[in-house]
Short mmCIF file of C-alpha atoms and ligand atoms in Angstrom, two decimals:
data_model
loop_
_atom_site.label_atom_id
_atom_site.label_comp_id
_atom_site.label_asym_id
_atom_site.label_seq_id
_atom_site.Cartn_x
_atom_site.Cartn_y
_atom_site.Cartn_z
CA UNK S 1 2.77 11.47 21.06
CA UNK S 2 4.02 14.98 20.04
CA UNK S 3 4.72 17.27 17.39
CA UNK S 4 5.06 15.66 14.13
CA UNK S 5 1.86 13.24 13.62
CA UNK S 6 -0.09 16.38 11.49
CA UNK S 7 -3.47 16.88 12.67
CA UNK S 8 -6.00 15.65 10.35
CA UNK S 9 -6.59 19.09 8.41
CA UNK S 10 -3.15 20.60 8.75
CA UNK S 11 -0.43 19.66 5.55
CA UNK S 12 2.98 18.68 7.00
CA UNK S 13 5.45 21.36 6.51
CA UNK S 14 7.40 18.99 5.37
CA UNK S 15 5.66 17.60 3.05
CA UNK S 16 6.85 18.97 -0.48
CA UNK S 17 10.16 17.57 0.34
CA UNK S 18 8.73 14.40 1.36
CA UNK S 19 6.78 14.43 -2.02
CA UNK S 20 10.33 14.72 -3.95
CA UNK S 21 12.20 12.01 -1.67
CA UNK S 22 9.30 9.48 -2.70
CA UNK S 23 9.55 10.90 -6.24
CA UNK S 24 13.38 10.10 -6.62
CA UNK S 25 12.59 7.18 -4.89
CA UNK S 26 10.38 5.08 -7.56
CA UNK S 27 12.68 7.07 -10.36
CA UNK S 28 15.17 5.10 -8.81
CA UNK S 29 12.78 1.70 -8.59
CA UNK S 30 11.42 1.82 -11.93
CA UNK S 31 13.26 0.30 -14.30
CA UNK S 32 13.80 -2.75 -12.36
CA UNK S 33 12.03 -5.68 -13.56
CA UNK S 34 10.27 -7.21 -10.61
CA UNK S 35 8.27 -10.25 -10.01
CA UNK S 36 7.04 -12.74 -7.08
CA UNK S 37 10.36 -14.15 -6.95
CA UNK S 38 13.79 -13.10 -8.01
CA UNK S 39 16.86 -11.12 -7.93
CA UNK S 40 14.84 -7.81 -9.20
CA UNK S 41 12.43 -8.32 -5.95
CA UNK S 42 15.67 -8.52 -3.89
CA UNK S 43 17.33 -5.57 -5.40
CA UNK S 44 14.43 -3.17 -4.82
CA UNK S 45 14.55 -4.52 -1.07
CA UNK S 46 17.67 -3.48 -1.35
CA UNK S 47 17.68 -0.24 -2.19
CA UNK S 48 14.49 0.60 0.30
CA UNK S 49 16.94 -0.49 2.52
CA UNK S 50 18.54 3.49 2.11
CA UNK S 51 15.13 4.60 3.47
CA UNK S 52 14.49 2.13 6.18
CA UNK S 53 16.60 -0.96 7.77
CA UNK S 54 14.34 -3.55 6.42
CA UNK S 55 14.90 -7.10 7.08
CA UNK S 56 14.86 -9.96 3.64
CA UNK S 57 13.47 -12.80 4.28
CA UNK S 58 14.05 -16.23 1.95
CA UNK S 59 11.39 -18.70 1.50
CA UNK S 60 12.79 -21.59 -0.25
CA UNK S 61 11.01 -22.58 -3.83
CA UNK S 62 8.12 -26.14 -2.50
CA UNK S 63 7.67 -24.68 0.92
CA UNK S 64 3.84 -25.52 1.96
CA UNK S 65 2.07 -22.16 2.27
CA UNK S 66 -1.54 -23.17 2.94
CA UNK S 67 -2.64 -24.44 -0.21
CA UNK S 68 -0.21 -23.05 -2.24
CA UNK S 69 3.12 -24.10 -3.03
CA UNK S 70 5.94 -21.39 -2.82
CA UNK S 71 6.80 -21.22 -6.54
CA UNK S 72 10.33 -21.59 -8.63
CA UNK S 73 12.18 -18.51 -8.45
CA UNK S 74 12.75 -16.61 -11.85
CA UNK S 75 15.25 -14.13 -13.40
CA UNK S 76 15.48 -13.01 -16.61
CA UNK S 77 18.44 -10.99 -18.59
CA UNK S 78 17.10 -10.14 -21.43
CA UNK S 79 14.45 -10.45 -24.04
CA UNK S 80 14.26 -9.69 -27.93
CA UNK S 81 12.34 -10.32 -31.40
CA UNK S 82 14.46 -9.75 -34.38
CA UNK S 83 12.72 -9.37 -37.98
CA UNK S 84 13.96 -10.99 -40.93
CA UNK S 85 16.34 -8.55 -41.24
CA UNK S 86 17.85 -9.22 -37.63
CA UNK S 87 16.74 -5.74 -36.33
CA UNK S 88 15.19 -5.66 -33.09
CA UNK S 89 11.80 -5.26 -33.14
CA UNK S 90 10.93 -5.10 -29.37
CA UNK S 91 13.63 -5.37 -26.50
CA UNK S 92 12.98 -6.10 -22.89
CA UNK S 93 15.92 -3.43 -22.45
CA UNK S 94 13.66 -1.07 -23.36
CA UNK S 95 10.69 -1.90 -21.25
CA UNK S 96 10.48 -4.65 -19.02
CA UNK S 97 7.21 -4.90 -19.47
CA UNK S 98 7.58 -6.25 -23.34
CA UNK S 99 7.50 -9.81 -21.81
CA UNK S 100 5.10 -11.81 -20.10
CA UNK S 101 6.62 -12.30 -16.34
CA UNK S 102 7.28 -15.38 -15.51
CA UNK S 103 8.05 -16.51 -18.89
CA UNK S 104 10.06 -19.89 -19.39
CA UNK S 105 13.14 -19.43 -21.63
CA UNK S 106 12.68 -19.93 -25.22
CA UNK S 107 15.03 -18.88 -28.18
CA UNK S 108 14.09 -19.76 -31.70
CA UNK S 109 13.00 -18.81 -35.48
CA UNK S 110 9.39 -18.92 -35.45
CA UNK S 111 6.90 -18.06 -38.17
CA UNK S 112 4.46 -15.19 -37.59
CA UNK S 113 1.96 -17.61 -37.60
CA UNK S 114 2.88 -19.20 -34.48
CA UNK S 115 4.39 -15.98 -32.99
CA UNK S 116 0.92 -14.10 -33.23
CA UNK S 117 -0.44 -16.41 -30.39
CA UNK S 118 2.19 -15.29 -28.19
CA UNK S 119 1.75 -11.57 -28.61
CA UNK S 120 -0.50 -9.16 -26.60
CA UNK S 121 -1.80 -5.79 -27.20
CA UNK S 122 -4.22 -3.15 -26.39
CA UNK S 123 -6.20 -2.33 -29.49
CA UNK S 124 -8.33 0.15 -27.88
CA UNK S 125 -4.99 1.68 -26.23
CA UNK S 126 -2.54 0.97 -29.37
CA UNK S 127 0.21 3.02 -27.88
CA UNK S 128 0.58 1.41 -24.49
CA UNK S 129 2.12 -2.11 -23.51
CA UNK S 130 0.22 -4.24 -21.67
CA UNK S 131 1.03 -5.65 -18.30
CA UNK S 132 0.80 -9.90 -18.18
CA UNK S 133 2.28 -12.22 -16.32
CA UNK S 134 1.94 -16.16 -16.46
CA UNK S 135 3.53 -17.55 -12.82
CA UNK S 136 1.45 -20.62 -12.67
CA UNK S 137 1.02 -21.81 -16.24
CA UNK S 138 4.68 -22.24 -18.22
CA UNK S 139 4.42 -20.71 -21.55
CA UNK S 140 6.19 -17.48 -22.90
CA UNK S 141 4.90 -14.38 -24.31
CA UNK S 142 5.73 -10.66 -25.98
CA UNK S 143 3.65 -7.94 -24.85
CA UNK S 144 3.91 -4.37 -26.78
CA UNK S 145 1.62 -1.84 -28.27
CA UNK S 146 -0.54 -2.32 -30.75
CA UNK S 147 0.58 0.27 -32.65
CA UNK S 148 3.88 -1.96 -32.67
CA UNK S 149 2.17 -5.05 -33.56
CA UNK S 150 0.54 -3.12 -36.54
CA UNK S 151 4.12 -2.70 -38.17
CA UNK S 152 4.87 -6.56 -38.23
CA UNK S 153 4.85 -8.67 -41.31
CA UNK S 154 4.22 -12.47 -42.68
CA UNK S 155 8.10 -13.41 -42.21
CA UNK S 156 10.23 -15.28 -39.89
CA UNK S 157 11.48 -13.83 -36.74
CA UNK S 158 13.79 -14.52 -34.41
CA UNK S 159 12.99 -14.94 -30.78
CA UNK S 160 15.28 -15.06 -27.45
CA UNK S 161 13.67 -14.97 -24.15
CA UNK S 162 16.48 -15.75 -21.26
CA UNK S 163 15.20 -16.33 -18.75
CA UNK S 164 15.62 -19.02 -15.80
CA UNK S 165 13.27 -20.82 -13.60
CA UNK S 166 14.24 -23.13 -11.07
CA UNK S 167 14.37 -23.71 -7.34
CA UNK S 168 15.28 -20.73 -5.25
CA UNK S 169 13.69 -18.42 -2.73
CA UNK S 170 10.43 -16.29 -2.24
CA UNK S 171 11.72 -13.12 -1.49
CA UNK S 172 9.92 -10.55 1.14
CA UNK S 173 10.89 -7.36 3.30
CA UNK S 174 9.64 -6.56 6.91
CA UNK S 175 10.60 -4.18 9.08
CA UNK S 176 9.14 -4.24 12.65
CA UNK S 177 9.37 -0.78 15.37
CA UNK S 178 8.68 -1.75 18.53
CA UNK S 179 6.12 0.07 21.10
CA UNK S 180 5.44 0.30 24.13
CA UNK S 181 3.02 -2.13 23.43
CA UNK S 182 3.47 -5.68 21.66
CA UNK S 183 0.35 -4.68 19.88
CA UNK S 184 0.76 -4.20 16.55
CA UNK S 185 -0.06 -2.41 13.25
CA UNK S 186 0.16 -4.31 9.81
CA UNK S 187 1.20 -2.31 6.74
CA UNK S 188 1.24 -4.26 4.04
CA UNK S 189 1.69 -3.45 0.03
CA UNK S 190 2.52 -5.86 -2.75
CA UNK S 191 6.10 -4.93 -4.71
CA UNK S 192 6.08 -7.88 -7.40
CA UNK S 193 4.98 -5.22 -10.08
CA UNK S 194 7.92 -4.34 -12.91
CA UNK S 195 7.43 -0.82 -14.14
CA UNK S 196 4.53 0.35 -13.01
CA UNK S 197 4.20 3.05 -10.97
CA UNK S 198 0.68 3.29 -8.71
CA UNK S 199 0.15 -0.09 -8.72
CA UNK S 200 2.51 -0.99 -6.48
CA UNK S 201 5.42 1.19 -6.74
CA UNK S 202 3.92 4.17 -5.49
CA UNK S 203 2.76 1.52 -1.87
CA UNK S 204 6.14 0.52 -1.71
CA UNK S 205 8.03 4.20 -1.03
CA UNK S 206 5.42 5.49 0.76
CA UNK S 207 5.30 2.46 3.37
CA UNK S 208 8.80 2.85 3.53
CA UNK S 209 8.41 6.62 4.25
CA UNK S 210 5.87 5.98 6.58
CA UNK S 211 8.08 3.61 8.45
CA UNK S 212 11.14 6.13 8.99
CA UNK S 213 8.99 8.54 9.81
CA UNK S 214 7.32 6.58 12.40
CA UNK S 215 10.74 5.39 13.59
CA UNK S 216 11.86 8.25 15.12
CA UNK S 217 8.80 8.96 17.53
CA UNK S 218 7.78 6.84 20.83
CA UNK S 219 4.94 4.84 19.68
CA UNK S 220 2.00 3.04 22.18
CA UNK S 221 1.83 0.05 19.21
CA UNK S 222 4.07 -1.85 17.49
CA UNK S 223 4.62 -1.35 13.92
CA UNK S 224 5.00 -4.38 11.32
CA UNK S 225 5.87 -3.14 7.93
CA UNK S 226 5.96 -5.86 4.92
CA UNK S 227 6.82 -5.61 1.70
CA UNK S 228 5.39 -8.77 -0.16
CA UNK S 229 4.91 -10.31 -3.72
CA UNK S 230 1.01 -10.12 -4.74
CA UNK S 231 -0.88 -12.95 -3.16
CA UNK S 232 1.37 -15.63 -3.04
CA UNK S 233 3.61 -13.42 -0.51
CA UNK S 234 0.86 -12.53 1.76
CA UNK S 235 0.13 -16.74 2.02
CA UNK S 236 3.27 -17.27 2.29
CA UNK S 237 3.78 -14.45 5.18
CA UNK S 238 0.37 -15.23 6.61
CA UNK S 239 1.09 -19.02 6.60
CA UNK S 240 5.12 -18.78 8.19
CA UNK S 241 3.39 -15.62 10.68
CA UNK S 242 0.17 -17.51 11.99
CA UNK S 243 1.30 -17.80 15.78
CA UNK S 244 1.87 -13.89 15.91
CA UNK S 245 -0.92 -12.90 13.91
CA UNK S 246 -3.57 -12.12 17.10
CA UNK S 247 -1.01 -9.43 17.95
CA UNK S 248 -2.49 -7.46 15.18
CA UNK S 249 -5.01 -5.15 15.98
CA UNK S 250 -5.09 -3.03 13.10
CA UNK S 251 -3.52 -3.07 9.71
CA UNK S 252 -4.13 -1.57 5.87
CA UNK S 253 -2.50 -2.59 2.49
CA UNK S 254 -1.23 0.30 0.83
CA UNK S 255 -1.80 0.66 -2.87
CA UNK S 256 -2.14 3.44 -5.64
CA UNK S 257 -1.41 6.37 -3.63
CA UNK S 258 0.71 8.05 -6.05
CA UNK S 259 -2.05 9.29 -8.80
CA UNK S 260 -3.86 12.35 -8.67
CA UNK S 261 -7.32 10.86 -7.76
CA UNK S 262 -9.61 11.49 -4.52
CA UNK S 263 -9.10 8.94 -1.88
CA UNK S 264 -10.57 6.03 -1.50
CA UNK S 265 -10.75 3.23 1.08
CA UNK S 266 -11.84 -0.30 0.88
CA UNK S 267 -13.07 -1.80 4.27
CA UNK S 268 -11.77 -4.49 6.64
CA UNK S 269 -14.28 -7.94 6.32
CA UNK S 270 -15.53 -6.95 9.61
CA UNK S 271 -16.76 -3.52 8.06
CA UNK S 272 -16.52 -1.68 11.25
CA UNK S 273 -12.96 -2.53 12.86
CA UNK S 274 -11.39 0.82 14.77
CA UNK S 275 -9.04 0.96 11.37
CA UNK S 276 -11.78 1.42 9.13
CA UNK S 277 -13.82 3.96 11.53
CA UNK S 278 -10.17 5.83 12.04
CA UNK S 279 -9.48 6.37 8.36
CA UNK S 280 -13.11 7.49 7.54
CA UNK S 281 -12.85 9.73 10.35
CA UNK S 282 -9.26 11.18 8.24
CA UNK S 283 -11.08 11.82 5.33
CA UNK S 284 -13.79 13.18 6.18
CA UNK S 285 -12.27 15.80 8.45
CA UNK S 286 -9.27 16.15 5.84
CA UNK S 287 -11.13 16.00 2.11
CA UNK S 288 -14.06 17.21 0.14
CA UNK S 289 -14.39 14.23 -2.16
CA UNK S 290 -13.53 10.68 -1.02
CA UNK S 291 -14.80 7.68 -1.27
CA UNK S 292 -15.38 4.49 1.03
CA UNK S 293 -16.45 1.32 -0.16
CA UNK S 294 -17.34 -1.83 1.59
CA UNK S 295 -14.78 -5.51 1.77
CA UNK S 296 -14.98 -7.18 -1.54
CA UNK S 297 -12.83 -10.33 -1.95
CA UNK S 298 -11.52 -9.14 -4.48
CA UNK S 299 -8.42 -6.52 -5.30
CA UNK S 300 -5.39 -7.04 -3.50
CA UNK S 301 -3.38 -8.65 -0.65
CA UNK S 302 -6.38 -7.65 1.79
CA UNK S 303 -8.26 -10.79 0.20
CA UNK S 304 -5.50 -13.05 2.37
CA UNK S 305 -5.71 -10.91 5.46
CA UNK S 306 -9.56 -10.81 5.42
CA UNK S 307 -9.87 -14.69 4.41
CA UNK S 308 -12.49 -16.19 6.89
CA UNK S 309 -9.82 -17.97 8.95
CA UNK S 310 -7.58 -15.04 9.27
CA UNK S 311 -10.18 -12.32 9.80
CA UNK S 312 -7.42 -9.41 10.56
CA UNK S 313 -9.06 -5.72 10.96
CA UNK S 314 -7.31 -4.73 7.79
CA UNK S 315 -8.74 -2.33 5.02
CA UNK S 316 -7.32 -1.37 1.53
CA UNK S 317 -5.82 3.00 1.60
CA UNK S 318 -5.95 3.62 -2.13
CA UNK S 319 -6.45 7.08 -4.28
CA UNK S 320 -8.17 5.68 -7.69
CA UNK S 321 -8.59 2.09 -6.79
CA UNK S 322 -6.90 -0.71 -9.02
CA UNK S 323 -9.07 -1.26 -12.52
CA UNK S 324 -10.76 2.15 -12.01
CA UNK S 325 -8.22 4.08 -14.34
CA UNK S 326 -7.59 3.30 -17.59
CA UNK S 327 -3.42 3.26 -17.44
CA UNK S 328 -3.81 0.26 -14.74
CA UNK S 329 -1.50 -2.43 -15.80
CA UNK S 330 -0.38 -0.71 -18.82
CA UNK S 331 2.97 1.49 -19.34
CA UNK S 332 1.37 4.29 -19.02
CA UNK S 333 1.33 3.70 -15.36
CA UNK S 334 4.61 5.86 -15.52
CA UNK S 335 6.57 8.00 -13.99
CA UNK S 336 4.31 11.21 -15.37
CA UNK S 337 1.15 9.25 -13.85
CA UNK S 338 2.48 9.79 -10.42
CA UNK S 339 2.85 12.87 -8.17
CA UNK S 340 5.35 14.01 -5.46
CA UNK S 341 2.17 15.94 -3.79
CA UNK S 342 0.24 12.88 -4.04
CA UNK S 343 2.42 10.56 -2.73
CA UNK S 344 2.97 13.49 -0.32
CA UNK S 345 -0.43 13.87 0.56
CA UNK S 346 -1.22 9.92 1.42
CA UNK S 347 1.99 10.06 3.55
CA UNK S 348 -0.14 12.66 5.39
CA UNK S 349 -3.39 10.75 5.82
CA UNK S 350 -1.19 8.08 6.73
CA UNK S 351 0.50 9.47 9.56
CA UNK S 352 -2.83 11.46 10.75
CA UNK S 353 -4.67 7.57 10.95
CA UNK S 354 -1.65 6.49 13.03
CA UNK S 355 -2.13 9.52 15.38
CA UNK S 356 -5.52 8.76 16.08
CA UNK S 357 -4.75 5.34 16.32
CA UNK S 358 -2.18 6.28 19.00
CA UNK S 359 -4.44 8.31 20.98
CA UNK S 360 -7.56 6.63 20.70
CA UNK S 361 -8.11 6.11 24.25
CA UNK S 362 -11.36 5.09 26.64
CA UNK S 363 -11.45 7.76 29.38
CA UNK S 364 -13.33 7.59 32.89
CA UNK S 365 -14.92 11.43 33.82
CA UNK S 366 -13.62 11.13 37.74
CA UNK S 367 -16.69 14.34 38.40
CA UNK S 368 -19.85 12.82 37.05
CA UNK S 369 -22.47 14.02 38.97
CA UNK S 370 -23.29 17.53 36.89
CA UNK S 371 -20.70 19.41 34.92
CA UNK S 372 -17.33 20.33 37.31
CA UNK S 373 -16.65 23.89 37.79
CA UNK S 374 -14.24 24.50 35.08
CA UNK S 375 -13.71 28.58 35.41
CA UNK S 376 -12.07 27.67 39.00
CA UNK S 377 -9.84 24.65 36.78
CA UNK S 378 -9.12 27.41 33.84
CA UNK S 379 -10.89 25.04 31.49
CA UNK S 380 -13.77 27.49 30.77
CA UNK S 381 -13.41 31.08 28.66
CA UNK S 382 -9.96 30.68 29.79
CA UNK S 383 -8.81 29.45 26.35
CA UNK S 384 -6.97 31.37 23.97
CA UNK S 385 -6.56 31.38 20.55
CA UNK S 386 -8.72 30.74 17.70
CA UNK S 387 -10.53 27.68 19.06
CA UNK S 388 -11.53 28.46 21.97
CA UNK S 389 -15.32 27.73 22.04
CA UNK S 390 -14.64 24.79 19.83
CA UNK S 391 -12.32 23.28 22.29
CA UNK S 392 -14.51 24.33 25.27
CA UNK S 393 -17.62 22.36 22.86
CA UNK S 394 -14.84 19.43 23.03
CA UNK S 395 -14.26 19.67 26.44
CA UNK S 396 -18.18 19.29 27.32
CA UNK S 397 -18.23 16.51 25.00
CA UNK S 398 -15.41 14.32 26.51
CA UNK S 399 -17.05 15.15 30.19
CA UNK S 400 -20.52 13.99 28.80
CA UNK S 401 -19.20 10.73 27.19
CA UNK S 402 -16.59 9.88 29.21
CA UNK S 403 -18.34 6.80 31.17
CA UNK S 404 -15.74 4.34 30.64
CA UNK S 405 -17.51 3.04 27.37
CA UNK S 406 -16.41 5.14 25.06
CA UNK S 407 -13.49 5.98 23.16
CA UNK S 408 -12.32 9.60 22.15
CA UNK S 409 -13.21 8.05 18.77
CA UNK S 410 -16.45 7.47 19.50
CA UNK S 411 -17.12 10.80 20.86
CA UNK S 412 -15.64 12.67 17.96
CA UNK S 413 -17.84 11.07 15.85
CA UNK S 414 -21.03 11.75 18.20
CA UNK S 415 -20.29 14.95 18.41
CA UNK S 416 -18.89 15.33 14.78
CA UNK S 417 -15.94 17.43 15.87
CA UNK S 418 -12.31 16.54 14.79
CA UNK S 419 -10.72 13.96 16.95
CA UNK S 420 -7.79 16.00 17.54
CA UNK S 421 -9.81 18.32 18.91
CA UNK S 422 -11.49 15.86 21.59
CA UNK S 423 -8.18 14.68 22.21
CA UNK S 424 -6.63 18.08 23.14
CA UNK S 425 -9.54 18.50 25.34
CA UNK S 426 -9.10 15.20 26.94
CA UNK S 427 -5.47 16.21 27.63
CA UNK S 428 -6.78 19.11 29.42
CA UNK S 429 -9.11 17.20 31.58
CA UNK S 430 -6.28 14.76 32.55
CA UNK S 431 -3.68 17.75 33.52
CA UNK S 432 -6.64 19.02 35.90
CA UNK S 433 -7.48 15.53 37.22
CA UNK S 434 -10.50 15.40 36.29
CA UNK S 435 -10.41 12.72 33.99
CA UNK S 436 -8.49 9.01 34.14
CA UNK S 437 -7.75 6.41 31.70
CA UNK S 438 -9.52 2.99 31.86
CA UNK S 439 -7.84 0.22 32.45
ZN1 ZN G 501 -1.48 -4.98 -10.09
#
């Protein structure tokens, strides 16, 4: 695969526009109010549609996912409390956030007394809204800041919440790119979040990125891109998707790659599947500070794909993991939380972990007895450029290991060079013919 998959310590020269397309992007997403079901999921499917031909997919409301039941679908217009004085007090217009998703229609006068129990805040954060849904217990609820709360009295307020929830559809995206190979690659990020930004929003533009990016170039694997609600959509996709699923040899959910923070990535179950080996090796070559941390089953949609019956090879690509920042589910994950050079900058990891995934090859040295002559092959103090020796050091390195056991992976790592690197050395050996890929 050529030019544009960036080597793992070299920034795309493309990427401060890319950082402004993903940008305008969420802008654009952000005041839609999204949830597991419903006509905002659909619209923001929609419009990613403008980045990448995604496909939606319509899973009717009682469908048998495992054991979970594909829930009604709601939608909601709009959402108010009025004071005594029939001023609004809080309006969904204004945030979507102000109401608890999923909330079942109510609209009433209601004392404070009773309207208290349906309010949440953050008093240790009393300017910012929380983030609450309810999708499996009907009830209705006001979220808002506390600062808000502070300002409301013993009278009667008005309420209007309307909403609808009934039988309809599970809505999800895909978008498949076909290799050479029917192998394939999950990407997977959860886009049932309203307005929040990392958490979720920021997965969402920068899979679809990743997709058109990877669309244009001839690819050894398959590429499966969905865009799913939280939980219920992975079951759902997991349980409609189980007679394709061994085609899937590697695979990461994408989530808060939009804030500021160092990298961090959250193994597969098995701990040490090529995907989590690949995007260690990234980091490591590409950042300072990063962190790696082993499976947990908790966090997001990797919980489903690393269930014990499913088992799929697929870790979690974060920046500052969900919980670990104090504007997580709160309004002020905004649109000043998020970066264009961070989304940027996971766009490049990204595309370096597909390159090596590409060209992660096992290799057979065809000369093993002793080292080949390589002056009379131009392979030796031949090379120009800066990285000569380096390359020369990778050259050696791919000869040594080359036995038919191991991959150019595995010798970057034994020999702790960069794997592009060992792979431009092992595309030297091949043009001189001294080297063949294993079956
Ligand atoms: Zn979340």
């Amino acid at each position: 695969m050529a030019g544009p998959l960036p080597e793992n310590n070299l920034k795309n020269p493309d990427s401060d526009r890319y950082g402004q397309e993903l940008y305008q992007l969420m802008v654009a997403l952000y005041p839609i109010c999204r949830s597991i079901t419903g006509d905002g999921f659909r619209q923001t499917l929609r419009q990613l549609q403008a980045v990448v031909p995604l496909t939606l997919h319509e899973v009717p409301s009682g469908t048998q996912v495992f054991d979970w039941t594909v829930p009604q679908e709601w939608n909601i217009r709009e959402a108010w409390i009025k004071n005594a004085r029939g001023e609004k007090i809080i309006d969904f217009s204004i945030s979507n956030l102000h109401v608890v998703n999923y909330s079942v229609p109510v609209h009433r006068k209601i004392r404070w007394a009773e309207l208290k129990e349906h309010l949440f805040t953050l008093p240790d954060k009393p300017d910012w809204i929380p983030y609450r849904t309810s999708y499996y217990k009907a009830t209705w609820g006001f979220c808002l800041s506390h600062h808000q709360q502070q300002q409301l009295r013993d009278e009667e307020y008005e309420i209007c919440i309307d909403s609808t929830l009934g039988p309809g559809h599970l809505t999800y995206g895909e978008f498949k790119i076909q290799g050479t190979a029917d192998e394939e690659v999950l990407i997977s990020c959860h886009s049932c979040h309203p307005s929040l930004c990392n958490d979720n929003l920021s997965g969402m533009v920068v899979a679809a990125k990743l997709a058109q990016q990877l669309s244009d170039l001839p690819l050894r694997y398959s590429y499966r891109f969905v865009w799913i609600p939280g939980t219920i959509g992975a079951i759902t996709w997991l349980a409609l998707n189980e007679p394709g699923l061994s085609r899937i040899k590697h695979g990461l959910v994408l989530s808060c790659v939009g804030d500021s923070g160092r990298f961090n990535y959250k193994r597969s179950r098995r701990g040490n599947a090529e995907i989590d080996r690949v995007v260690e090796h990234v980091l490591r070559h590409a950042e300072t500070d990063f962190g790696i941390s082993d499976f947990s089953p908790y966090g997001y949609d990797e919980r489903q794909y690393c269930s014990p019956g499913i088992d799929l090879p697929v870790g979690c690509f974060m920046r500052t993991p969900n919980g670990k920042y104090p504007q997580y589910h709160t309004s002020a994950d905004d649109l000043s939380f998020v970066k264009p050079e961070a989304l940027a900058g996971s766009l490049d990891r990204l595309l370096s972990i597909v390159r090596i995934l590409e060209k992660n090859r096992v290799y057979l040295n065809l000369n093993p007895k002793c080292e080949p002559q390589l002056g009379r092959r131009g392979l030796y103090r031949l090379m120009g450029g800066t990285n000569g020796s380096e390359l020369e050091e990778a050259i050696l390195w791919v000869l040594n290991q080359s036995d038919g056991a191991n991959s150019l992976l595995d010798i970057a790592e034994r020999s702790r060079l960069g794997f592009g690197i060992v792979c431009g050395a092992a595309e030297a050996l091949l043009q001189s013919g001294l080297l063949r890929e294993t079956a």
